[in-house]
Amino acid sequence: MNYISTRGEAPPLGFEDVLLAGLARDGGLFVPETWPVLSPETIGSFAGKSFADVAVEVVLPFVGSAISRADLTQMARDAYARFDDADVTPLTQIDENRWVLELFHGPTLAFKDVAMQLLACLMDHVLAKRGQRVTIIGATSGDTGGAAIEAFRGSRRVDVVILFPEGLVSDVQRRMMTTPKDANVHAVAVRGTFDDCQAFVKAMFNDHAFRDRVGLSGVNSINWARIAGQVAYYFVAAVALGAPRRPVSFAVPTGNFGDIFAGYVAKRMGLPIAQLAIASNVNDILPRTLATGAYEMRDVIATASPSMDIQISSNFERYLFEASGRDAELIRDMMGSLRETHRFELGPLEDVMRKDFVAAAASEDDVAGVIRRLKAEHDYLVDPHTACGVVAAERVLKGEAPQVVLSTASPAKFPDAMQEITGKRPALPERLAGLLADKERFETIDNDLVAIERHVEARTHATIKERG
Ligand SMILES: *Cc1c(COP(=O)(O)O)cnc(C)c1O
């Protein structure tokens, strides 16, 4: 399988190169040259299979001949063995026709683990084969950083540098990044927002000399393998609720358009999805875009769901590319306009997008209300991100299709927000008991590209020297 850039000015690459590259050299995102389609028989055969085995069937068409089925199967089994639920992503019913898909049973209590654990196995495999090492650079609104550090810590072929917005992630999120002692882990607090951190990552990728010097690689959801790794749970959940015989609807808490794009991919691959709901908090750029036809950035507002406090949805570019019939020139124009004027018009894509998605934004009161109601009526605790998903499901999912709300984090990851809303602090799982006492290690850097590049380069050189 080959991959092309959404901006049309980078050469196509195979799966292994896309895995290691992250962002295309023309600043675009990689998408597969064609969409693999699974037959209803194949989808039906997923019933009763383990999560790892379904993931292999869903991911293999994207890998092509780059990795053997046997190797991928071993990787998937290793990746998901670290989850603390035998089903990996269990479904819990919360209403007559509504289920919560718990994606937070991995090591860092958020859905990012599902794809990141597999991504780490894939990267390690490819780097070992090529005798290569890389510097992974990532921006995090809270959860990607911990998931990446947990997945890559101790790896001999990878340095992992994570930029997080100073003071804008929860204590638990920060500590998951700052307490690992491994020498290949570098957590960096940036005096800025998540969007600033993400812009730095993009800028470092677009600085080709720097990119080549440090062997830059990315694990944000701009990395195609992250998206591929997330598609599997749409299939697992839908099949459990009657697909492919019966269509299923999903409500997806999203900020960077990564998780919801994985749902769109599942649909393109043949999964019958009735409706796909974009769920946001008050940082509602995506619902506003759907309502007005204009993608227009505003200032980021801090909420109880910090992992969705985002105004630049990177993966939206992938969707625009698809919605436009793969018009790379149009995408370059839109992204140019976004850079210069902080907005662009969807134009004729507006109607296309309304056919593919519905959307709703939850206020902080909506979130608190849903959390309290689910606790009172069902004795079930959801975190504030998941609560945005429940709000969206209630508002915009219609019809008879079973509704699945993606639960993207455990409430235990947001104890302060949960205490404020419910009056009680959810306990961390036993295995994370040491987290709040361990010593933290991170550096704080100004909101400045040169300072950040210098820091990354110093670290990577240091570690290369250390290892001779
Ligand atoms: C990252 C994250 C999201 C948003 O994911 P996208 O990739 O932006 O779709 C939602 N909830 C939680 C808890 C997250 O960590």
Coordinates of C-alpha atoms and ligand atoms in Angstrom, one line a residue:
M1 CA 0.0 0.0 0.0
N2 CA 1.3 3.4 -1.0
Y3 CA 0.5 6.8 0.7
I4 CA 0.0 10.2 -0.8
S5 CA 0.1 13.6 0.7
T6 CA -3.0 15.8 1.1
R7 CA -1.0 18.7 -0.4
G8 CA 0.0 16.8 -3.5
E9 CA 3.7 17.9 -3.6
A10 CA 5.5 15.1 -1.8
P11 CA 6.4 11.7 -3.4
P12 CA 4.2 8.7 -2.5
L13 CA 5.7 6.5 0.3
G14 CA 5.2 3.0 1.5
F15 CA 3.8 2.1 4.9
E16 CA 7.2 1.8 6.7
D17 CA 8.3 5.2 5.5
V18 CA 5.0 6.8 6.4
L19 CA 5.2 5.2 9.8
L20 CA 8.6 6.7 10.5
A21 CA 8.0 10.1 8.8
G22 CA 4.7 11.2 10.4
L23 CA 4.2 14.4 8.4
A24 CA 4.8 14.6 4.6
R25 CA 7.6 16.8 3.4
D26 CA 5.2 19.3 1.7
G27 CA 3.5 19.9 5.1
G28 CA 0.6 17.6 4.2
L29 CA -0.8 14.5 5.9
F30 CA -0.5 11.0 4.4
V31 CA -3.6 9.1 3.3
P32 CA -3.7 5.7 1.7
E33 CA -3.7 5.8 -2.1
T34 CA -6.9 3.7 -2.1
W35 CA -9.4 2.7 0.7
P36 CA -9.3 -1.0 1.4
V37 CA -12.9 -2.4 1.7
L38 CA -13.9 -5.3 3.9
S39 CA -16.8 -7.5 2.7
P40 CA -19.8 -8.0 4.9
E41 CA -18.7 -11.7 5.3
T42 CA -15.3 -10.6 6.6
I43 CA -16.9 -8.0 9.0
G44 CA -19.4 -10.7 10.2
S45 CA -16.5 -13.0 10.9
F46 CA -15.2 -10.6 13.5
A47 CA -17.9 -11.7 15.9
G48 CA -16.3 -13.6 18.8
K49 CA -12.7 -12.8 17.8
S50 CA -10.3 -11.2 20.2
F51 CA -9.6 -7.5 19.9
A52 CA -6.0 -8.2 18.8
D53 CA -7.2 -10.5 16.1
V54 CA -9.7 -8.0 14.7
A55 CA -7.1 -5.2 14.9
V56 CA -4.8 -7.4 12.6
E57 CA -7.6 -7.8 10.0
V58 CA -8.3 -4.1 10.0
V59 CA -4.7 -2.8 10.1
L60 CA -3.2 -5.4 7.7
P61 CA -4.7 -3.9 4.5
F62 CA -3.0 -0.6 5.4
V63 CA 0.4 -2.3 6.0
G64 CA 0.3 -4.2 2.7
S65 CA 3.3 -6.4 2.2
A66 CA 5.5 -4.3 4.5
I67 CA 5.0 -6.6 7.5
S68 CA 3.8 -10.2 7.6
R69 CA 0.5 -11.3 9.0
A70 CA 2.4 -13.5 11.6
D71 CA 4.6 -10.6 12.7
L72 CA 1.6 -8.2 13.0
T73 CA -0.4 -10.7 14.9
Q74 CA 2.4 -11.1 17.4
M75 CA 2.7 -7.3 17.7
A76 CA -1.1 -6.8 18.3
R77 CA -1.1 -9.5 20.9
D78 CA 1.9 -7.9 22.7
A79 CA 0.3 -4.4 22.5
Y80 CA -3.1 -5.3 23.9
A81 CA -1.7 -7.7 26.6
R82 CA -1.0 -4.6 28.7
F83 CA -4.7 -3.7 28.9
D84 CA -6.5 -4.4 32.2
D85 CA -9.7 -5.7 30.7
A86 CA -9.8 -9.0 28.8
D87 CA -12.1 -7.4 26.1
V88 CA -9.5 -4.6 25.8
T89 CA -12.4 -2.1 24.9
P90 CA -15.5 -3.3 26.7
L91 CA -19.0 -1.9 26.0
T92 CA -21.2 -0.8 28.9
Q93 CA -24.9 -0.2 28.4
I94 CA -26.2 3.1 29.8
D95 CA -29.6 3.4 28.2
E96 CA -32.1 1.3 26.3
N97 CA -30.3 2.0 23.0
R98 CA -27.1 3.6 24.1
W99 CA -23.7 2.1 25.0
V100 CA -20.4 3.5 26.2
L101 CA -17.3 2.0 24.6
E102 CA -14.6 2.1 27.3
L103 CA -11.3 2.8 25.5
F104 CA -9.3 3.7 28.7
H105 CA -8.2 0.3 30.0
G106 CA -4.6 0.8 28.8
P107 CA -1.5 1.9 30.9
T108 CA -2.3 5.6 30.9
L109 CA -6.1 5.5 31.3
A110 CA -7.0 7.2 27.9
F111 CA -7.9 5.9 24.5
K112 CA -4.5 7.0 23.1
D113 CA -3.0 3.8 24.5
V114 CA -5.0 1.7 22.0
A115 CA -3.2 2.9 19.0
M116 CA 0.0 4.0 20.6
Q117 CA 0.9 0.6 22.1
L118 CA 0.6 -0.9 18.6
L119 CA 2.4 2.0 17.0
A120 CA 5.4 1.4 19.3
C121 CA 5.6 -2.3 18.4
L122 CA 5.4 -1.4 14.7
M123 CA 8.1 1.3 14.9
D124 CA 10.4 -0.9 16.9
H125 CA 10.0 -3.7 14.4
V126 CA 10.8 -1.4 11.4
L127 CA 13.7 0.4 13.2
A128 CA 15.3 -2.9 14.1
K129 CA 14.9 -4.2 10.6
R130 CA 16.6 -1.0 9.2
G131 CA 19.2 -0.6 12.0
Q132 CA 17.9 2.9 12.4
R133 CA 17.1 5.2 15.4
V134 CA 14.8 8.2 15.5
T135 CA 13.7 11.1 17.7
I136 CA 10.0 11.1 18.3
I137 CA 8.6 14.5 18.8
G138 CA 5.0 15.0 20.0
A139 CA 2.7 17.8 21.2
T140 CA 0.1 16.9 23.8
S141 CA -3.1 18.4 25.1
G142 CA -2.6 15.9 27.9
D143 CA -3.0 12.3 27.0
T144 CA -0.9 11.7 23.9
G145 CA 2.3 12.6 25.8
G146 CA 1.8 10.0 28.6
A147 CA 0.7 7.4 26.1
A148 CA 3.8 8.0 23.9
I149 CA 6.2 8.0 26.8
E150 CA 4.6 4.8 28.3
A151 CA 4.8 3.1 24.9
F152 CA 8.4 4.1 24.0
R153 CA 10.2 4.4 27.4
G154 CA 13.3 2.4 27.6
S155 CA 13.5 1.8 23.8
R156 CA 17.1 1.7 22.6
R157 CA 16.1 2.9 19.1
V158 CA 14.0 5.9 20.1
D159 CA 14.3 9.2 21.9
V160 CA 10.9 10.7 22.9
V161 CA 10.4 14.4 23.4
I162 CA 7.0 15.6 24.4
L163 CA 5.9 19.2 24.4
F164 CA 3.0 20.1 26.7
P165 CA 1.3 23.4 27.5
E166 CA 2.6 24.6 30.9
G167 CA -0.2 24.5 33.6
L168 CA -2.9 23.3 31.1
V169 CA -2.8 19.6 31.7
S170 CA -4.1 17.7 34.8
D171 CA -1.7 16.7 37.6
V172 CA -2.2 13.0 36.7
Q173 CA -1.6 13.7 33.0
R174 CA 1.6 15.7 33.8
R175 CA 3.0 13.1 36.2
M176 CA 2.5 10.3 33.7
M177 CA 5.0 12.3 31.5
T178 CA 7.4 13.6 34.1
T179 CA 7.9 10.6 36.5
P180 CA 9.3 7.9 34.2
K181 CA 13.1 7.8 34.8
D182 CA 14.2 6.3 31.5
A183 CA 17.0 8.3 29.8
N184 CA 15.2 8.3 26.5
V185 CA 12.2 10.3 27.8
H186 CA 12.2 14.1 27.7
A187 CA 9.1 16.0 28.9
V188 CA 9.1 19.7 28.0
A189 CA 6.6 22.3 29.4
V190 CA 6.1 25.1 26.9
R191 CA 4.9 28.5 28.0
G192 CA 1.9 28.5 25.6
T193 CA -1.2 26.5 24.5
F194 CA -1.6 23.1 22.9
D195 CA -2.0 24.7 19.6
D196 CA 1.4 26.4 20.1
C197 CA 3.0 23.1 20.9
Q198 CA 1.4 21.4 17.9
A199 CA 2.5 24.3 15.6
F200 CA 6.1 23.8 16.9
V201 CA 6.0 20.1 16.0
K202 CA 4.8 21.0 12.5
A203 CA 7.5 23.7 12.2
M204 CA 10.2 21.2 13.2
F205 CA 9.0 18.8 10.6
N206 CA 9.0 21.5 8.0
D207 CA 12.6 22.5 8.9
H208 CA 14.1 19.8 6.7
A209 CA 17.7 20.3 7.8
F210 CA 16.7 20.0 11.4
R211 CA 14.4 17.1 10.6
D212 CA 17.2 15.1 9.0
R213 CA 19.8 16.0 11.7
V214 CA 17.8 14.6 14.6
G215 CA 16.0 11.9 12.6
L216 CA 12.6 13.3 13.4
S217 CA 9.6 11.1 13.7
G218 CA 6.0 11.9 14.9
V219 CA 3.4 10.0 16.9
N220 CA 0.7 12.6 17.0
S221 CA -2.5 11.6 15.2
I222 CA -0.9 13.2 12.1
N223 CA 0.9 9.8 12.0
W224 CA -1.2 7.5 9.8
A225 CA -0.5 4.4 11.9
R226 CA -2.3 6.1 14.9
I227 CA -5.5 6.5 12.8
A228 CA -5.2 3.0 11.5
G229 CA -4.9 1.6 15.0
Q230 CA -8.0 3.4 16.1
V231 CA -10.2 2.1 13.3
A232 CA -10.3 -1.4 14.9
Y233 CA -12.5 -0.5 17.9
Y234 CA -15.3 0.9 15.6
F235 CA -15.5 -2.6 14.0
V236 CA -15.3 -4.4 17.4
A237 CA -18.1 -2.3 18.9
A238 CA -20.4 -2.3 15.8
V239 CA -20.1 -6.1 15.4
A240 CA -20.9 -6.7 19.0
L241 CA -24.2 -4.6 18.4
G242 CA -25.3 -6.4 15.3
A243 CA -23.2 -5.1 12.3
P244 CA -22.9 -5.7 9.5
R245 CA -26.6 -6.7 9.5
R246 CA -27.5 -3.6 11.5
P247 CA -26.0 -0.1 11.2
V248 CA -24.7 1.5 14.3
S249 CA -24.2 5.2 15.2
F250 CA -21.2 6.7 17.1
A251 CA -20.7 9.9 19.1
V252 CA -17.0 10.8 19.3
P253 CA -15.3 13.3 21.7
T254 CA -12.8 14.9 19.4
G255 CA -10.6 17.9 19.1
N256 CA -7.9 17.1 16.6
F257 CA -10.4 15.2 14.4
G258 CA -8.3 12.1 14.9
D259 CA -10.7 9.7 16.6
I260 CA -13.7 10.8 14.5
F261 CA -11.6 10.5 11.3
A262 CA -10.9 6.9 12.3
G263 CA -14.7 6.4 12.4
Y264 CA -15.0 7.9 8.9
V265 CA -12.3 5.5 7.7
A266 CA -14.2 2.5 9.2
K267 CA -17.2 3.6 7.2
R268 CA -15.1 3.9 4.0
M269 CA -13.9 0.4 4.7
G270 CA -17.4 -0.9 4.6
L271 CA -18.7 -0.7 8.2
P272 CA -22.3 0.3 8.2
I273 CA -22.4 3.4 10.3
A274 CA -25.7 5.3 10.4
Q275 CA -24.5 8.5 11.9
L276 CA -21.1 9.9 13.1
A277 CA -21.4 12.6 15.7
I278 CA -18.6 15.1 16.3
A279 CA -18.7 15.9 20.0
S280 CA -16.8 18.9 21.3
N281 CA -16.7 21.1 24.4
V282 CA -17.0 24.9 24.2
N283 CA -14.0 24.9 21.9
D284 CA -16.5 24.2 19.2
I285 CA -14.7 25.0 16.0
L286 CA -15.9 21.7 14.3
P287 CA -19.6 22.1 15.2
R288 CA -19.4 25.8 14.2
T289 CA -17.8 24.8 10.9
L290 CA -20.6 22.3 10.2
A291 CA -23.2 24.9 11.1
T292 CA -21.8 27.9 9.2
G293 CA -19.6 26.5 6.5
A294 CA -16.6 28.6 7.7
Y295 CA -13.7 27.1 9.6
E296 CA -12.7 29.9 11.9
M297 CA -10.2 29.9 14.7
R298 CA -11.0 31.5 18.1
D299 CA -9.0 31.6 21.3
V300 CA -8.8 28.4 23.3
I301 CA -10.9 28.2 26.4
A302 CA -9.7 26.0 29.3
T303 CA -12.4 23.4 30.2
A304 CA -12.9 20.3 32.4
S305 CA -12.0 18.3 29.2
P306 CA -8.5 19.6 28.5
S307 CA -7.6 17.1 25.9
M308 CA -10.2 18.7 23.6
D309 CA -9.2 22.3 24.2
I310 CA -8.1 22.7 20.7
Q311 CA -8.8 25.1 17.8
I312 CA -6.7 23.6 15.1
S313 CA -7.9 20.2 14.1
S314 CA -5.0 18.7 12.2
N315 CA -6.8 15.6 10.9
F316 CA -9.6 17.7 9.5
E317 CA -7.2 18.2 6.5
R318 CA -7.4 14.5 5.8
Y319 CA -11.2 14.7 5.7
L320 CA -11.2 17.9 3.5
F321 CA -9.0 16.0 1.0
E322 CA -11.5 13.2 0.9
A323 CA -14.6 15.4 0.8
S324 CA -13.1 17.4 -2.2
G325 CA -12.5 14.2 -4.2
R326 CA -8.7 14.5 -3.4
D327 CA -8.2 18.1 -4.7
A328 CA -4.7 18.8 -3.3
E329 CA -4.7 22.3 -4.8
L330 CA -7.9 23.2 -3.0
I331 CA -6.3 21.9 0.3
R332 CA -3.2 24.0 -0.2
D333 CA -5.4 27.1 -0.7
M334 CA -7.5 26.3 2.4
M335 CA -4.4 25.8 4.6
G336 CA -2.8 28.9 3.2
S337 CA -5.8 30.9 4.1
L338 CA -5.9 29.4 7.5
R339 CA -2.2 30.4 8.0
E340 CA -2.8 33.9 6.9
T341 CA -6.3 34.8 8.0
H342 CA -7.1 32.1 10.6
R343 CA -10.1 31.0 8.6
F344 CA -11.3 29.4 5.4
E345 CA -14.6 28.6 3.7
L346 CA -15.8 25.1 3.1
G347 CA -17.6 26.2 0.0
P348 CA -19.1 23.3 -1.9
L349 CA -17.6 20.9 0.7
E350 CA -20.2 22.2 3.2
D351 CA -22.9 20.0 1.9
V352 CA -20.6 17.0 1.6
M353 CA -19.7 17.4 5.3
R354 CA -23.3 17.6 6.4
K355 CA -23.9 14.2 4.8
D356 CA -21.0 12.6 6.6
F357 CA -21.3 14.1 10.1
V358 CA -23.6 15.6 12.7
A359 CA -22.1 17.7 15.6
A360 CA -22.8 19.1 19.0
A361 CA -20.9 21.2 21.5
A362 CA -21.3 20.7 25.2
S363 CA -21.1 23.6 27.7
E364 CA -19.4 23.0 31.0
D365 CA -22.9 22.9 32.6
D366 CA -24.0 20.3 30.1
V367 CA -20.9 18.2 31.0
A368 CA -21.5 18.4 34.8
G369 CA -25.2 17.7 34.3
V370 CA -24.6 14.5 32.4
I371 CA -22.0 13.3 34.8
R372 CA -24.3 13.7 37.8
R373 CA -27.3 12.2 36.0
L374 CA -25.4 9.1 34.8
K375 CA -24.0 8.7 38.3
A376 CA -27.5 9.1 39.9
E377 CA -29.5 7.0 37.4
H378 CA -27.1 4.3 36.4
D379 CA -24.4 4.4 39.1
Y380 CA -21.9 4.9 36.2
L381 CA -19.1 7.4 36.3
V382 CA -17.9 9.0 33.0
D383 CA -15.1 11.6 32.7
P384 CA -15.7 15.1 31.2
H385 CA -14.5 14.1 27.7
T386 CA -16.9 11.2 27.5
A387 CA -19.6 13.4 28.9
C388 CA -19.3 15.6 25.8
G389 CA -19.9 12.5 23.8
V390 CA -23.0 11.6 25.8
V391 CA -24.4 15.1 25.3
A392 CA -23.8 14.9 21.5
A393 CA -25.5 11.4 21.4
E394 CA -28.5 12.8 23.2
R395 CA -28.8 15.8 21.0
V396 CA -28.0 14.7 17.5
L397 CA -28.1 10.9 17.1
K398 CA -31.5 9.9 15.9
G399 CA -33.3 6.8 14.6
E400 CA -33.2 3.1 15.6
A401 CA -29.5 2.4 15.2
P402 CA -27.8 1.4 18.4
Q403 CA -25.7 4.4 19.7
V404 CA -22.2 4.0 20.9
V405 CA -20.4 6.8 22.8
L406 CA -16.7 6.6 22.7
S407 CA -15.3 6.9 26.3
T408 CA -11.9 8.4 25.8
A409 CA -10.6 8.6 29.3
S410 CA -11.1 7.1 32.8
P411 CA -12.6 9.6 35.3
A412 CA -9.6 8.7 37.5
K413 CA -7.4 10.7 35.2
F414 CA -9.3 13.9 36.1
P415 CA -9.7 13.8 39.9
D416 CA -10.0 17.6 40.4
A417 CA -12.7 18.1 37.7
M418 CA -14.6 15.0 39.0
Q419 CA -14.4 16.2 42.6
E420 CA -15.8 19.6 41.6
I421 CA -18.7 18.0 39.7
T422 CA -19.6 15.0 41.9
G423 CA -18.0 15.9 45.3
K424 CA -15.9 12.8 45.2
R425 CA -12.3 12.0 43.9
P426 CA -12.2 8.8 41.9
A427 CA -9.3 6.6 43.0
L428 CA -6.4 5.7 40.7
P429 CA -6.1 2.0 39.9
E430 CA -3.7 0.2 42.2
R431 CA -1.0 -0.1 39.6
L432 CA -0.6 3.7 39.5
A433 CA -0.5 4.2 43.2
G434 CA 3.0 5.5 43.2
L435 CA 2.3 8.2 40.5
L436 CA 1.4 11.0 42.9
A437 CA 4.5 10.6 45.1
D438 CA 7.2 10.0 42.5
K439 CA 9.8 12.7 41.7
E440 CA 9.1 14.8 38.6
R441 CA 11.6 15.6 35.9
F442 CA 10.9 18.1 33.1
E443 CA 12.1 21.3 31.7
T444 CA 10.2 24.5 30.9
I445 CA 10.9 26.4 27.7
D446 CA 9.7 29.7 26.2
N447 CA 7.1 29.7 23.5
D448 CA 9.9 30.0 20.8
L449 CA 10.8 27.6 18.0
V450 CA 14.6 28.3 18.1
A451 CA 14.8 27.6 21.8
I452 CA 12.8 24.4 21.4
E453 CA 14.8 23.1 18.5
R454 CA 18.0 23.9 20.3
H455 CA 16.8 21.9 23.3
V456 CA 15.7 18.9 21.2
E457 CA 19.0 18.9 19.4
A458 CA 21.0 19.1 22.6
R459 CA 19.1 16.2 24.2
T460 CA 19.3 13.9 21.2
H461 CA 23.0 14.5 20.7
A462 CA 23.6 13.9 24.4
T463 CA 21.8 10.6 24.2
I464 CA 23.6 9.5 21.0
K465 CA 26.9 10.4 22.7
E466 CA 26.0 8.6 25.9
R467 CA 25.4 5.5 23.9
G468 CA 28.5 5.9 21.9
Ligands
LIG1 C1 -6.9 13.1 22.6 C2 -8.2 13.0 23.4 C3 -9.5 13.3 22.7 C4 -9.5 13.8 21.3 O1 -9.0 13.0 20.4 P1 -8.8 13.4 18.9 O2 -7.6 12.7 18.4 O3 -8.7 14.9 18.9 O4 -10.0 13.0 18.2 C5 -10.6 13.1 23.5 N1 -10.6 12.7 24.7 C6 -9.5 12.4 25.4 C7 -9.5 11.9 26.8 C8 -8.2 12.5 24.7 O5 -7.1 12.2 25.3

